[in-house]
Amino acid sequence: MKLVVSLVLIFLFSCSKSDKSVTNKVVGVQIYDGFPKEKAIVLAQEVTKFYKIKTFVLPEIELPKKAFVNIKSPRYRADSIITIQNRTINDSLDFVLGLTHKDISITKHDIKGNIKEPKWKYNDFGVMGLAYCPGKSCLISSFRLKNKDKELEYTRLKKVVIHEFGHNLGLTHCSNKECVMTSAVEKISTIDNEKMELCSKCKKQLHFYKL
């Protein structure tokens, strides 16, 4: 099946020996339900620049209806969407990175596998993004990143995109609060305080990750 793409093929700007694990891989950036096309192009460029990996921006499609829930508010299940993306990924792609402006959610569990307490909060918990770690599929929502300062809002979105795709590449949550891979711990301030870069530990982890 031929890959139908509208928009942009972004090539690597440079390739060092340490980047060889990703240079031949391709990320499909999937736009959902009216996510701004121009913003998706810029975010794809950011992924290319940060991870030295090729990106395609794919034609817009609707969010899967089967992922819709209305438990506390109208949302889409992030876990369902990344599963669908993973199952339907085109043979021409190695990863799918979804972008939506809709609210997305997950169920959070404790170490025993039970829904965290209080259940009313964590049964359908709104998130900014979700990814397999490692894996081929991730999803990012701009819904919870809004701010009157549009530059700050975009910076937040860019950090979450880099963070979630980092999980696809095998990067786990980092204890360094300035690293872009630090866990948000349910606070938007965590994202604002982190830097748009990997710490030395995460750089080393990425270097040794073989795709």
mmCIF file of C-alpha atoms in Angstrom:
data_model
loop_
_atom_site.group_PDB
_atom_site.id
_atom_site.type_symbol
_atom_site.label_atom_id
_atom_site.label_comp_id
_atom_site.label_asym_id
_atom_site.label_seq_id
_atom_site.Cartn_x
_atom_site.Cartn_y
_atom_site.Cartn_z
ATOM 1 C CA MET A 1 0.000 0.000 0.000
ATOM 2 C CA LYS A 2 1.398 3.348 -1.015
ATOM 3 C CA LEU A 3 1.760 5.979 1.628
ATOM 4 C CA VAL A 4 -0.459 8.959 0.877
ATOM 5 C CA VAL A 5 1.018 12.122 2.310
ATOM 6 C CA SER A 6 0.052 15.735 1.979
ATOM 7 C CA LEU A 7 2.515 18.338 3.047
ATOM 8 C CA VAL A 8 6.041 17.926 4.009
ATOM 9 C CA LEU A 9 8.924 15.518 3.865
ATOM 10 C CA ILE A 10 11.498 16.873 6.262
ATOM 11 C CA PHE A 11 14.983 15.525 5.733
ATOM 12 C CA LEU A 12 17.715 15.277 8.289
ATOM 13 C CA PHE A 13 19.768 18.391 8.666
ATOM 14 C CA SER A 14 22.877 16.464 9.707
ATOM 15 C CA CYS A 15 23.854 12.939 10.697
ATOM 16 C CA SER A 16 26.600 12.076 13.121
ATOM 17 C CA LYS A 17 27.745 8.562 13.998
ATOM 18 C CA SER A 18 25.744 8.690 17.225
ATOM 19 C CA ASP A 19 22.525 9.259 15.220
ATOM 20 C CA LYS A 20 22.771 6.118 13.070
ATOM 21 C CA SER A 21 20.073 4.310 15.048
ATOM 22 C CA VAL A 22 17.366 6.654 13.743
ATOM 23 C CA THR A 23 18.616 8.084 10.449
ATOM 24 C CA ASN A 24 16.756 5.575 8.300
ATOM 25 C CA LYS A 25 13.532 5.710 10.313
ATOM 26 C CA VAL A 26 10.437 7.746 9.459
ATOM 27 C CA VAL A 27 7.825 9.344 11.734
ATOM 28 C CA GLY A 28 4.308 9.922 10.452
ATOM 29 C CA VAL A 29 2.826 12.977 12.167
ATOM 30 C CA GLN A 30 -0.927 12.326 12.191
ATOM 31 C CA ILE A 31 -3.266 15.329 12.410
ATOM 32 C CA TYR A 32 -6.659 14.733 14.041
ATOM 33 C CA ASP A 33 -9.915 16.711 13.799
ATOM 34 C CA GLY A 34 -8.796 20.202 12.883
ATOM 35 C CA PHE A 35 -5.416 20.360 14.595
ATOM 36 C CA PRO A 36 -3.724 23.284 12.777
ATOM 37 C CA LYS A 37 -1.801 22.016 9.773
ATOM 38 C CA GLU A 38 0.790 24.786 9.981
ATOM 39 C CA LYS A 39 1.505 23.990 13.642
ATOM 40 C CA ALA A 40 1.885 20.301 12.806
ATOM 41 C CA ILE A 41 4.488 21.148 10.163
ATOM 42 C CA VAL A 42 6.511 23.203 12.654
ATOM 43 C CA LEU A 43 6.279 20.471 15.311
ATOM 44 C CA ALA A 44 7.420 17.888 12.766
ATOM 45 C CA GLN A 45 10.426 20.077 12.048
ATOM 46 C CA GLU A 46 11.168 20.252 15.785
ATOM 47 C CA VAL A 47 11.152 16.448 16.050
ATOM 48 C CA THR A 48 13.480 16.216 13.050
ATOM 49 C CA LYS A 49 15.862 18.780 14.514
ATOM 50 C CA PHE A 50 15.860 17.308 18.026
ATOM 51 C CA TYR A 51 16.142 13.597 17.229
ATOM 52 C CA LYS A 52 17.679 13.731 13.724
ATOM 53 C CA ILE A 53 14.885 11.647 12.245
ATOM 54 C CA LYS A 54 12.747 12.032 9.127
ATOM 55 C CA THR A 55 9.137 13.136 9.548
ATOM 56 C CA PHE A 56 6.068 13.179 7.293
ATOM 57 C CA VAL A 57 2.951 15.187 8.077
ATOM 58 C CA LEU A 58 -0.025 13.001 7.181
ATOM 59 C CA PRO A 59 -3.457 14.064 5.919
ATOM 60 C CA GLU A 60 -5.977 14.985 8.607
ATOM 61 C CA ILE A 61 -8.366 12.279 9.803
ATOM 62 C CA GLU A 62 -11.065 12.012 12.478
ATOM 63 C CA LEU A 63 -10.313 10.686 15.930
ATOM 64 C CA PRO A 64 -11.534 7.086 16.257
ATOM 65 C CA LYS A 65 -15.134 7.079 17.424
ATOM 66 C CA LYS A 66 -14.519 3.944 19.463
ATOM 67 C CA ALA A 67 -12.034 5.937 21.583
ATOM 68 C CA PHE A 68 -14.679 8.485 22.666
ATOM 69 C CA VAL A 69 -15.895 8.470 26.278
ATOM 70 C CA ASN A 70 -18.095 10.780 28.322
ATOM 71 C CA ILE A 71 -17.451 9.698 31.905
ATOM 72 C CA LYS A 72 -16.603 13.018 33.523
ATOM 73 C CA SER A 73 -16.512 15.089 30.343
ATOM 74 C CA PRO A 74 -16.304 14.424 26.585
ATOM 75 C CA ARG A 75 -12.856 12.952 25.967
ATOM 76 C CA TYR A 76 -10.959 10.456 23.853
ATOM 77 C CA ARG A 77 -9.053 7.573 25.395
ATOM 78 C CA ALA A 78 -5.367 8.070 24.676
ATOM 79 C CA ASP A 79 -4.575 4.400 25.322
ATOM 80 C CA SER A 80 -7.141 3.340 22.706
ATOM 81 C CA ILE A 81 -5.800 5.774 20.127
ATOM 82 C CA ILE A 82 -2.139 4.790 20.417
ATOM 83 C CA THR A 83 -3.220 1.152 20.186
ATOM 84 C CA ILE A 84 -5.176 1.867 16.996
ATOM 85 C CA GLN A 85 -2.263 3.849 15.559
ATOM 86 C CA ASN A 86 0.098 0.999 16.368
ATOM 87 C CA ARG A 87 -2.182 -1.569 14.777
ATOM 88 C CA THR A 88 -2.833 0.424 11.588
ATOM 89 C CA ILE A 89 0.611 1.929 11.011
ATOM 90 C CA ASN A 90 1.507 2.095 7.326
ATOM 91 C CA ASP A 91 4.358 -0.106 6.124
ATOM 92 C CA SER A 92 6.178 3.021 4.914
ATOM 93 C CA LEU A 93 6.382 4.390 8.475
ATOM 94 C CA ASP A 94 8.298 3.372 11.587
ATOM 95 C CA PHE A 95 6.405 5.572 14.070
ATOM 96 C CA VAL A 96 3.116 7.465 14.291
ATOM 97 C CA LEU A 97 2.912 10.657 16.353
ATOM 98 C CA GLY A 98 -0.681 11.852 16.741
ATOM 99 C CA LEU A 99 -1.645 15.485 17.332
ATOM 100 C CA THR A 100 -5.054 16.609 18.567
ATOM 101 C CA HIS A 101 -6.648 19.635 20.222
ATOM 102 C CA LYS A 102 -9.281 17.424 21.894
ATOM 103 C CA ASP A 103 -9.105 16.343 25.529
ATOM 104 C CA ILE A 104 -7.580 12.879 26.039
ATOM 105 C CA SER A 105 -7.532 10.577 29.048
ATOM 106 C CA ILE A 106 -6.283 7.354 30.589
ATOM 107 C CA THR A 107 -6.948 5.238 33.680
ATOM 108 C CA LYS A 108 -4.133 5.462 36.225
ATOM 109 C CA HIS A 109 -3.258 2.353 38.236
ATOM 110 C CA ASP A 110 -1.265 1.760 41.406
ATOM 111 C CA ILE A 111 1.632 -0.684 41.696
ATOM 112 C CA LYS A 112 -0.832 -3.535 42.346
ATOM 113 C CA GLY A 113 -2.700 -2.828 39.124
ATOM 114 C CA ASN A 114 -5.771 -1.348 40.809
ATOM 115 C CA ILE A 115 -7.254 2.001 39.838
ATOM 116 C CA LYS A 116 -5.541 4.671 41.921
ATOM 117 C CA GLU A 117 -7.451 6.390 44.665
ATOM 118 C CA PRO A 118 -9.567 8.412 44.508
ATOM 119 C CA LYS A 119 -11.160 6.360 41.741
ATOM 120 C CA TRP A 120 -13.437 9.225 40.635
ATOM 121 C CA LYS A 121 -10.303 11.155 39.694
ATOM 122 C CA TYR A 122 -8.148 8.431 38.158
ATOM 123 C CA ASN A 123 -10.697 6.223 36.390
ATOM 124 C CA ASP A 124 -10.781 8.738 33.540
ATOM 125 C CA PHE A 125 -7.814 11.044 34.050
ATOM 126 C CA GLY A 126 -7.039 13.833 31.593
ATOM 127 C CA VAL A 127 -3.490 13.839 30.213
ATOM 128 C CA MET A 128 -1.330 15.836 27.824
ATOM 129 C CA GLY A 129 0.176 12.858 26.055
ATOM 130 C CA LEU A 130 0.752 9.120 26.038
ATOM 131 C CA ALA A 131 3.294 6.840 24.375
ATOM 132 C CA TYR A 132 4.588 3.301 24.242
ATOM 133 C CA CYS A 133 8.051 3.013 25.813
ATOM 134 C CA PRO A 134 9.638 1.873 23.638
ATOM 135 C CA GLY A 135 7.234 1.574 20.753
ATOM 136 C CA LYS A 136 5.912 2.969 17.515
ATOM 137 C CA SER A 137 2.978 5.102 18.613
ATOM 138 C CA CYS A 138 2.348 8.216 20.687
ATOM 139 C CA LEU A 139 -0.344 10.874 21.039
ATOM 140 C CA ILE A 140 -0.166 14.496 22.176
ATOM 141 C CA SER A 141 -3.048 16.835 23.004
ATOM 142 C CA SER A 142 -2.834 20.629 23.224
ATOM 143 C CA PHE A 143 -6.061 20.763 25.265
ATOM 144 C CA ARG A 144 -4.411 21.060 28.697
ATOM 145 C CA LEU A 145 -1.534 23.252 27.557
ATOM 146 C CA LYS A 146 -3.536 26.391 26.763
ATOM 147 C CA ASN A 147 -2.350 29.790 27.909
ATOM 148 C CA LYS A 148 -3.023 33.433 27.039
ATOM 149 C CA ASP A 149 0.687 33.637 26.243
ATOM 150 C CA LYS A 150 0.725 31.794 22.899
ATOM 151 C CA GLU A 151 4.512 31.525 22.887
ATOM 152 C CA LEU A 152 4.401 29.764 26.263
ATOM 153 C CA GLU A 153 1.588 27.542 25.018
ATOM 154 C CA TYR A 154 3.612 26.510 21.979
ATOM 155 C CA THR A 155 6.723 25.876 24.091
ATOM 156 C CA ARG A 156 4.691 23.572 26.326
ATOM 157 C CA LEU A 157 3.349 21.697 23.320
ATOM 158 C CA LYS A 158 6.798 21.328 21.810
ATOM 159 C CA LYS A 159 8.186 19.917 25.074
ATOM 160 C CA VAL A 160 5.376 17.377 25.358
ATOM 161 C CA VAL A 161 5.891 16.271 21.745
ATOM 162 C CA ILE A 162 9.625 15.793 22.316
ATOM 163 C CA HIS A 163 8.919 14.030 25.630
ATOM 164 C CA GLU A 164 6.352 11.564 24.287
ATOM 165 C CA PHE A 165 8.353 10.689 21.191
ATOM 166 C CA GLY A 166 11.360 10.223 23.479
ATOM 167 C CA HIS A 167 9.372 7.438 25.144
ATOM 168 C CA ASN A 168 8.899 5.780 21.739
ATOM 169 C CA LEU A 169 12.682 5.819 21.396
ATOM 170 C CA GLY A 170 13.057 4.070 24.746
ATOM 171 C CA LEU A 171 13.666 7.029 27.048
ATOM 172 C CA THR A 172 12.046 6.602 30.462
ATOM 173 C CA HIS A 173 11.077 9.321 32.935
ATOM 174 C CA CYS A 174 14.083 11.173 34.292
ATOM 175 C CA SER A 175 14.730 12.333 37.865
ATOM 176 C CA ASN A 176 16.464 15.470 36.587
ATOM 177 C CA LYS A 177 13.785 18.168 36.834
ATOM 178 C CA GLU A 178 15.420 20.227 34.103
ATOM 179 C CA CYS A 179 15.427 17.359 31.579
ATOM 180 C CA VAL A 180 12.643 17.301 29.008
ATOM 181 C CA MET A 181 12.039 13.649 29.990
ATOM 182 C CA THR A 182 11.115 14.456 33.597
ATOM 183 C CA SER A 183 7.652 13.305 34.690
ATOM 184 C CA ALA A 184 5.066 16.086 34.804
ATOM 185 C CA VAL A 185 3.640 14.574 38.052
ATOM 186 C CA GLU A 186 0.248 16.058 37.140
ATOM 187 C CA LYS A 187 1.555 19.646 37.178
ATOM 188 C CA ILE A 188 1.805 22.000 34.215
ATOM 189 C CA SER A 189 4.479 23.931 36.151
ATOM 190 C CA THR A 190 6.802 20.933 35.764
ATOM 191 C CA ILE A 191 6.720 21.380 31.996
ATOM 192 C CA ASP A 192 7.301 25.122 32.312
ATOM 193 C CA ASN A 193 10.343 24.573 34.538
ATOM 194 C CA GLU A 194 12.056 21.887 32.457
ATOM 195 C CA LYS A 195 14.458 22.720 29.648
ATOM 196 C CA MET A 196 14.004 21.843 26.002
ATOM 197 C CA GLU A 197 16.891 19.389 26.137
ATOM 198 C CA LEU A 198 17.973 15.973 27.336
ATOM 199 C CA CYS A 199 20.242 15.613 30.350
ATOM 200 C CA SER A 200 23.542 13.781 29.911
ATOM 201 C CA LYS A 201 22.066 10.546 31.307
ATOM 202 C CA CYS A 202 19.188 10.548 28.819
ATOM 203 C CA LYS A 203 21.522 11.435 25.949
ATOM 204 C CA LYS A 204 23.585 8.392 26.823
ATOM 205 C CA GLN A 205 20.453 6.236 27.063
ATOM 206 C CA LEU A 206 19.327 7.433 23.637
ATOM 207 C CA HIS A 207 22.770 6.821 22.151
ATOM 208 C CA PHE A 208 22.654 3.151 23.103
ATOM 209 C CA TYR A 209 19.038 2.565 22.107
ATOM 210 C CA LYS A 210 18.953 0.495 18.923
ATOM 211 C CA LEU A 211 15.808 0.836 16.830
#
